[in-house]
XYZ file of C-alpha atoms in Angstrom:
533
model
C 26.460 -46.878 50.229
C 27.753 -45.744 53.283
C 28.365 -42.514 52.012
C 24.689 -42.331 51.220
C 23.275 -43.103 54.783
C 24.003 -39.662 55.914
C 22.367 -38.019 52.759
C 19.205 -40.141 53.010
C 19.396 -39.195 57.057
C 19.601 -35.477 56.211
C 16.858 -35.600 53.784
C 14.259 -37.593 56.016
C 15.477 -34.951 58.483
C 14.316 -31.725 56.344
C 11.361 -33.200 55.242
C 10.006 -34.369 58.357
C 10.573 -30.578 59.765
C 8.711 -29.190 56.525
C 5.780 -31.273 57.751
C 5.854 -30.142 60.807
C 5.846 -26.581 59.495
C 2.780 -27.011 57.555
C -0.146 -26.471 60.513
C 1.738 -23.207 60.868
C 1.784 -22.116 57.909
C -2.376 -22.305 57.112
C -3.119 -21.277 60.685
C -1.376 -17.786 59.203
C -3.601 -17.616 56.400
C -6.724 -18.273 58.037
C -6.246 -15.489 60.426
C -5.581 -13.564 57.582
C -9.249 -14.248 56.758
C -10.943 -13.878 59.734
C -10.063 -16.933 61.985
C -8.874 -20.343 62.138
C -12.883 -21.704 61.958
C -12.622 -25.298 60.742
C -9.120 -26.049 61.606
C -8.871 -28.352 64.401
C -5.145 -28.486 64.506
C -5.002 -32.261 63.922
C -2.270 -33.938 61.893
C -4.754 -35.211 59.378
C -6.919 -32.299 59.220
C -3.954 -29.844 57.654
C -3.590 -32.374 54.797
C -7.122 -31.092 53.601
C -7.353 -28.004 51.409
C -8.523 -24.794 53.341
C -11.812 -24.323 53.031
C -13.900 -21.386 53.349
C -17.586 -20.704 53.749
C -19.461 -18.036 51.542
C -20.822 -16.101 54.866
C -16.787 -16.209 55.423
C -15.999 -15.124 52.207
C -18.939 -12.168 52.128
C -17.386 -10.959 55.444
C -13.926 -10.867 54.504
C -14.845 -9.722 50.965
C -16.990 -6.495 52.257
C -13.639 -5.479 54.128
C -11.764 -5.559 50.744
C -14.842 -4.236 48.722
C -14.830 -0.942 51.348
C -10.953 -0.614 51.111
C -11.039 -0.910 47.196
C -13.916 1.819 47.066
C -12.548 4.334 49.504
C -9.189 3.830 47.157
C -11.254 5.665 44.049
C -12.447 8.200 46.317
C -10.675 12.303 47.120
C -9.459 12.552 49.971
C -7.570 9.533 50.779
C -7.909 7.378 47.892
C -4.959 6.141 45.972
C -2.998 7.209 43.291
C -5.052 10.332 42.619
C -2.612 13.059 41.766
C -5.080 15.851 40.478
C -8.328 14.600 41.398
C -10.527 17.325 43.624
C -10.869 16.584 46.660
C -15.024 15.322 47.046
C -14.589 13.062 43.586
C -15.575 9.403 43.087
C -13.677 8.109 40.341
C -15.549 5.366 38.409
C -12.250 3.248 37.835
C -8.582 3.935 37.998
C -8.570 2.530 34.452
C -7.435 5.085 32.279
C -7.056 3.270 28.956
C -8.906 0.471 26.979
C -11.499 1.550 28.948
C -11.008 5.021 30.227
C -13.040 5.391 33.200
C -11.068 7.949 35.015
C -13.988 10.269 35.303
C -16.323 11.366 37.946
C -19.693 10.483 36.811
C -22.567 12.290 38.672
C -24.809 8.641 38.836
C -22.010 6.385 39.915
C -20.683 9.271 42.006
C -24.003 9.445 44.089
C -24.437 6.035 44.124
C -21.099 5.098 45.829
C -21.489 8.011 48.081
C -25.154 6.816 49.162
C -23.494 3.494 50.290
C -21.169 6.053 52.433
C -23.665 7.338 54.111
C -25.547 4.262 54.901
C -21.841 3.646 56.697
C -21.884 6.657 58.386
C -25.223 6.343 59.818
C -24.208 3.297 61.164
C -22.689 4.693 63.549
C -21.433 8.486 63.655
C -18.976 8.130 66.831
C -16.967 5.386 64.893
C -13.670 6.150 64.150
C -14.516 4.830 60.459
C -17.763 7.659 60.693
C -15.278 10.192 61.492
C -12.949 9.597 58.112
C -16.445 9.124 56.525
C -17.875 12.603 57.677
C -14.428 14.149 56.044
C -15.367 12.390 52.739
C -18.979 13.235 52.659
C -18.288 16.761 53.436
C -15.687 16.927 50.342
C -18.706 15.351 48.279
C -21.271 17.632 49.157
C -18.792 21.080 48.437
C -17.841 19.477 45.121
C -21.077 18.856 44.063
C -21.975 22.818 44.635
C -19.266 23.698 42.405
C -20.479 21.049 39.694
C -23.655 22.426 39.630
C -21.701 26.107 39.067
C -19.904 24.698 36.367
C -20.669 25.677 32.782
C -20.649 22.952 30.570
C -21.965 21.318 27.442
C -25.564 20.439 29.122
C -26.307 23.774 29.525
C -25.742 26.480 32.484
C -26.651 26.670 35.833
C -28.838 30.042 35.557
C -31.606 27.722 33.756
C -30.486 24.610 35.520
C -30.069 22.597 32.279
C -26.953 21.969 33.003
C -27.568 19.763 35.889
C -28.117 17.011 33.179
C -24.426 16.956 32.461
C -23.243 13.200 33.078
C -20.044 13.556 33.835
C -16.885 15.732 34.666
C -12.747 15.355 34.713
C -10.836 14.474 37.650
C -9.874 18.150 38.127
C -13.714 19.204 38.583
C -13.434 20.581 34.709
C -16.527 20.039 32.227
C -15.838 16.923 29.898
C -16.241 18.757 27.068
C -16.403 15.424 24.327
C -19.396 13.783 22.270
C -21.214 11.968 25.007
C -25.040 10.870 25.537
C -26.681 14.144 26.699
C -28.513 14.533 29.321
C -28.718 12.271 31.858
C -31.498 13.265 33.867
C -30.955 10.668 37.102
C -27.973 12.182 38.487
C -29.787 15.191 39.983
C -32.159 12.621 41.785
C -29.682 10.322 42.894
C -27.430 13.505 44.246
C -30.265 15.146 45.990
C -31.167 11.624 47.400
C -27.957 10.989 48.684
C -27.532 14.448 50.481
C -30.689 14.235 51.774
C -29.643 11.069 53.720
C -26.716 12.385 54.957
C -28.567 15.449 55.895
C -30.797 13.265 58.046
C -28.128 11.067 59.413
C -25.929 13.963 60.747
C -28.741 15.894 61.960
C -29.370 12.325 64.102
C -26.339 12.518 65.189
C -25.753 16.136 65.906
C -29.557 17.264 67.007
C -28.318 20.712 68.574
C -27.405 21.484 64.886
C -31.099 22.355 64.020
C -31.654 24.965 66.966
C -27.932 26.774 67.089
C -26.577 29.545 65.240
C -23.611 26.987 64.199
C -26.257 24.644 62.270
C -27.411 26.865 59.557
C -23.932 27.264 57.992
C -24.089 23.549 57.992
C -28.012 23.316 56.840
C -27.971 26.317 54.241
C -25.040 24.916 51.677
C -27.613 21.926 51.416
C -30.675 23.329 51.431
C -31.685 26.764 51.587
C -35.770 27.559 50.470
C -34.455 30.506 48.860
C -35.180 31.374 44.354
C -33.507 31.119 42.557
C -32.240 27.783 43.740
C -28.545 28.164 44.842
C -28.179 25.447 47.680
C -27.293 22.015 46.353
C -30.275 20.209 47.097
C -32.464 22.522 46.318
C -31.142 22.733 43.117
C -31.577 19.601 42.380
C -34.987 18.974 43.239
C -36.470 22.055 41.163
C -34.665 20.108 38.189
C -35.873 17.134 38.884
C -39.165 18.727 39.629
C -39.446 20.454 36.326
C -37.555 18.029 33.790
C -39.066 14.356 34.625
C -41.474 14.355 31.907
C -38.619 15.251 29.468
C -36.466 12.661 27.341
C -32.320 11.978 28.577
C -30.263 9.308 28.256
C -30.463 5.626 30.468
C -28.521 4.699 33.311
C -26.011 3.256 30.119
C -25.512 6.317 28.440
C -27.087 4.788 24.948
C -30.672 5.013 24.274
C -32.644 8.294 24.541
C -35.998 8.240 25.886
C -38.221 7.827 29.288
C -36.661 5.290 31.593
C -38.031 2.946 34.480
C -34.450 3.983 36.263
C -34.995 7.164 36.217
C -38.253 7.859 36.442
C -38.109 5.685 39.858
C -35.268 7.508 41.380
C -36.746 10.712 40.251
C -40.125 10.175 42.156
C -38.221 9.204 45.413
C -36.398 12.322 45.437
C -39.456 14.496 45.329
C -41.499 12.391 47.913
C -38.112 12.847 50.356
C -37.337 16.132 48.832
C -41.323 17.420 50.022
C -40.800 16.322 53.168
C -37.062 17.909 53.668
C -38.911 21.219 52.258
C -41.593 20.880 55.074
C -38.778 20.472 57.422
C -37.139 23.938 56.534
C -40.675 25.825 56.265
C -40.315 25.863 52.388
C -43.940 25.043 52.085
C -44.933 26.222 48.770
C -42.031 23.739 47.388
C -43.150 21.064 49.481
C -46.376 20.782 48.062
C -44.983 21.377 43.979
C -42.605 18.503 44.817
C -45.603 16.267 46.423
C -47.414 17.238 43.336
C -44.917 15.790 40.974
C -44.181 12.939 42.317
C -48.078 12.250 42.078
C -48.117 12.941 38.796
C -44.695 10.141 38.576
C -46.508 7.824 40.551
C -49.748 7.654 37.816
C -47.153 7.649 35.084
C -44.678 4.959 35.952
C -47.418 2.044 35.800
C -46.436 2.687 31.696
C -43.746 0.758 32.399
C -45.365 -2.637 32.511
C -45.622 -4.287 29.985
C -48.956 -6.350 30.007
C -48.108 -8.565 26.946
C -44.633 -9.139 27.914
C -45.186 -10.049 31.388
C -42.556 -7.571 32.890
C -41.144 -4.289 33.105
C -39.594 -2.697 30.427
C -36.601 -0.523 31.000
C -37.008 2.016 28.029
C -40.636 3.040 26.592
C -41.338 2.564 22.903
C -37.758 1.020 22.558
C -36.933 -1.556 19.961
C -35.283 -3.523 22.928
C -36.909 -6.592 24.811
C -36.686 -3.963 27.971
C -35.591 -6.863 30.093
C -32.083 -4.965 31.803
C -30.510 -4.682 35.135
C -31.834 -1.138 34.998
C -35.431 -2.429 36.486
C -33.641 -4.525 39.201
C -31.440 -0.845 40.125
C -34.507 1.182 39.634
C -36.500 -0.483 42.164
C -33.502 -0.874 44.951
C -32.726 2.941 44.371
C -35.657 4.151 44.286
C -37.048 2.312 47.431
C -34.968 2.469 50.404
C -34.305 -0.688 52.761
C -35.919 1.582 55.009
C -38.826 3.447 54.484
C -40.299 4.712 57.205
C -42.709 7.014 55.632
C -46.077 5.470 55.738
C -47.838 8.245 54.269
C -45.763 7.277 50.941
C -47.162 4.949 48.828
C -45.004 2.109 47.409
C -44.603 1.487 44.053
C -42.324 -1.419 42.668
C -40.380 -2.237 45.450
C -38.070 -5.074 45.241
C -40.379 -7.718 46.907
C -43.314 -6.364 44.277
C -44.699 -8.887 41.941
C -44.229 -7.009 38.807
C -40.047 -6.481 40.226
C -39.976 -10.387 41.005
C -40.770 -11.841 37.923
C -38.934 -9.303 35.583
C -36.111 -10.704 37.712
C -37.123 -14.161 36.554
C -37.482 -13.218 33.048
C -33.763 -11.679 33.109
C -32.469 -14.663 35.023
C -33.927 -16.978 32.631
C -32.536 -15.356 29.483
C -28.931 -14.701 30.961
C -29.275 -18.143 32.305
C -28.745 -19.491 28.711
C -27.132 -16.668 26.867
C -24.097 -16.691 28.628
C -22.060 -20.211 28.476
C -19.822 -19.637 32.060
C -23.694 -19.787 33.465
C -23.763 -23.713 32.514
C -27.730 -23.726 31.794
C -28.681 -27.499 30.872
C -29.367 -27.480 27.079
C -33.281 -27.964 26.677
C -34.615 -30.795 25.005
C -36.880 -29.977 21.727
C -39.693 -32.510 23.171
C -40.159 -31.545 26.460
C -39.795 -28.190 27.955
C -37.384 -26.821 30.536
C -38.189 -26.581 33.677
C -38.392 -22.895 35.040
C -35.911 -22.869 37.946
C -34.488 -19.582 39.608
C -30.943 -19.397 39.979
C -28.241 -17.756 40.685
C -26.215 -16.728 37.542
C -24.345 -14.319 36.200
C -26.297 -11.057 34.793
C -25.724 -8.693 32.426
C -27.251 -5.436 31.437
C -29.686 -6.435 28.782
C -30.287 -9.355 26.376
C -28.661 -7.377 23.312
C -26.052 -5.900 24.899
C -22.430 -6.166 22.844
C -20.417 -4.206 24.597
C -17.524 -6.219 26.195
C -15.634 -4.185 28.260
C -13.359 -2.287 25.682
C -15.761 -2.246 22.962
C -18.758 -3.046 20.736
C -17.970 -6.353 19.657
C -19.918 -9.267 17.298
C -19.227 -11.460 20.522
C -21.520 -9.814 22.740
C -21.890 -8.152 26.455
C -20.837 -10.311 29.756
C -22.095 -10.572 33.236
C -21.615 -7.613 35.266
C -20.495 -7.884 38.836
C -22.636 -5.100 39.517
C -26.203 -6.317 38.270
C -25.154 -9.841 40.047
C -24.996 -8.466 42.954
C -28.104 -6.518 43.266
C -30.149 -9.551 42.274
C -29.162 -11.104 45.333
C -29.916 -8.009 46.734
C -33.679 -8.040 45.562
C -33.977 -11.722 46.830
C -32.631 -10.779 50.318
C -34.471 -7.656 50.843
C -37.842 -9.680 49.692
C -36.902 -12.191 52.420
C -36.606 -9.438 55.254
C -39.973 -7.822 53.631
C -41.913 -11.361 53.862
C -40.857 -11.854 57.157
C -41.259 -8.412 58.335
C -44.616 -8.066 57.844
C -45.286 -12.035 57.982
C -47.402 -12.072 55.221
C -46.671 -13.907 52.098
C -49.103 -13.402 49.083
C -48.779 -15.272 45.736
C -50.989 -13.990 42.858
C -52.030 -15.059 39.532
C -48.937 -12.125 38.224
C -46.136 -13.382 41.080
C -47.113 -17.242 40.707
C -44.976 -18.061 37.922
C -41.919 -16.570 40.309
C -42.644 -18.351 43.501
C -43.050 -21.894 41.126
C -39.348 -21.446 40.118
C -38.118 -19.986 43.501
C -39.678 -23.246 45.070
C -39.455 -26.093 41.859
C -42.451 -26.614 42.153
C -45.883 -26.252 40.514
C -47.951 -27.255 43.028
C -48.607 -23.567 44.722
C -51.816 -22.982 44.961
C -52.978 -18.810 44.146
C -56.445 -19.601 45.674
C -54.898 -19.800 49.038
C -54.369 -16.057 49.167
C -52.242 -15.369 51.944
C -49.660 -17.627 53.877
C -48.249 -16.744 57.413
C -45.611 -17.908 59.822
C -48.114 -20.756 60.453
C -47.549 -22.077 56.842
C -44.740 -24.527 55.474
C -44.384 -22.312 52.074
C -44.268 -19.254 53.932
C -40.918 -20.086 55.673
C -40.231 -22.353 52.599
C -39.871 -18.948 50.418
C -37.838 -16.976 52.859
C -35.568 -19.727 53.182
C -34.971 -20.110 49.394
C -34.803 -16.470 48.457
C -31.979 -16.047 50.862
C -30.740 -19.433 49.311
C -30.800 -17.900 45.836
C -29.346 -14.367 46.941
C -26.536 -16.342 48.256
C -26.181 -18.219 45.048
C -25.803 -14.869 42.938
C -23.469 -13.851 45.396
C -21.423 -17.182 44.955
C -21.025 -16.430 41.165
C -19.337 -13.312 42.598
C -17.134 -15.106 44.456
C -16.016 -17.411 41.768
C -15.279 -14.683 39.266
C -14.065 -12.278 41.884
C -10.059 -11.610 41.862
C -7.445 -13.399 43.751
C -7.332 -10.655 46.397
C -10.947 -9.875 46.055
C -10.966 -7.342 43.410
C -14.636 -6.706 41.093
C -13.795 -5.384 37.699
C -16.722 -4.117 35.595
C -17.710 -7.287 33.865
C -16.804 -11.266 33.481
C -16.306 -12.882 30.158
C -19.450 -14.904 29.023
C -17.112 -18.000 28.441
C -13.922 -18.013 30.284
C -15.368 -16.275 33.510
C -12.200 -14.276 33.945
C -12.587 -10.277 34.972
C -12.454 -7.837 32.058
C -13.246 -4.020 31.412
C -12.838 -1.009 33.654
C -10.643 -2.886 36.705
C -11.779 -2.283 40.440
C -15.217 -0.398 39.261
C -16.179 1.718 41.901
C -19.791 0.733 41.628
C -19.129 -2.771 41.480
C -18.075 -2.655 44.850
C -20.934 -0.400 46.083
C -23.511 -2.592 44.852
C -21.723 -5.735 46.353
C -21.412 -3.960 49.740
C -25.362 -3.208 49.675
C -25.886 -6.653 48.721
C -24.100 -7.606 51.779
C -26.139 -4.713 53.877
C -29.566 -6.370 52.600
C -27.838 -10.286 53.564
C -27.341 -9.466 56.982
C -31.105 -8.091 57.416
C -31.830 -11.471 57.048
C -30.210 -12.866 59.843
C -32.616 -14.399 62.603
C -34.792 -15.237 60.331
C -35.130 -18.700 61.818
C -32.857 -20.197 58.777
């Protein structure tokens, strides 16, 4: 017994010392995720699990997403031996599935996010690094445009419809869905944005001799088109009304996403052509954009009550591409009022299409945990954040086409949040909310109310409905980001998909587009700050 007393005393002292060390450990963890907010330091307080608000997580995940996105970009990326500078690798995954390629579309969309970050503060240390990446991207695009490939040759512009290249810049010669006509439009949009941002931070270039050396590779009025943006605009303006494969590389036809980004490219291209004194081209691009504006409403299906992604398709037409087409076809800062907006994120057609897609995916995927509907009672339609996949008929599970069906995608879920955040910002900035017969189902689902009256027409800041709508738009956007948070990896990694049953990540790991879509949703979320919520 006397021998046990010293041992018990020693054990007690060790346990007591360990208990005293716990607050320091928790503080260290909290500092890694952005500070010790929420910790009082009190002894009882540290016994509770560390809680992190969604806002805290979004802020932390933005840093992780940018770091992991840049890891897939050369120069400066991680484990990119043999990757030519200027490349944006879709994913580091090299088998099951092999995404170790550079897609023209994915690279342009990702680089567009980097251009936005550069434009935020061109003088920052980050922007200095981004400028190196953006210059390398532009230089590589010139090389890719002049690389003969299975889609055709540069001399007749047909080769610009090639969807992807090897990581060393060589053409991909395997069987694939060709052509894909969204890439040139997206590349032109991205490089036009970089040109504007760079010019804004270097205004002296426009009138200097050295400035011509910088601008000329991007846009030169000379024909045949040999500069990067000019060549892409010529391709878009001459081929927009011809069929190609959709952004998922599965269906040939005419597609909403493709048409929306093509129209934006031509509109902005007309403005750019005028700035370079290329008046004839400006008129041509403007004319084709007008034709497209008259053409795109064909994607509205009155009988279905929503937009369709592909004309004359056997599919339902519900598709994440509708959201992406609106987001990438309509910039967040639409400065030129002479351009008539068509299907922006806040439009009735996009919002009711989003609602229809959410309702489908809500019950399609078990992880969305939709309550079972009663046979005797119609289920209330409520808009809530869920995991969104590409389209209802999807059978690609991240590794192949299986009977189990498709899964939610991170980029689609983040894009739904961005649509809602941008709608909230638009309603607030215009101080006007108009509810029509068409948009009524969306707003009823958003507010979980059937008492809205379309006869009232418009609401303003003096109306309670106006503020309730803005608040619910932001809250529901946060719900979609909460889904992303729930299924992201322990270290903030985002793959291509997450399993419809288990919620675990699957498909290509560290998908570059997943990080870009999340970053854009985060930017849109910041635009809602200060709305009085």
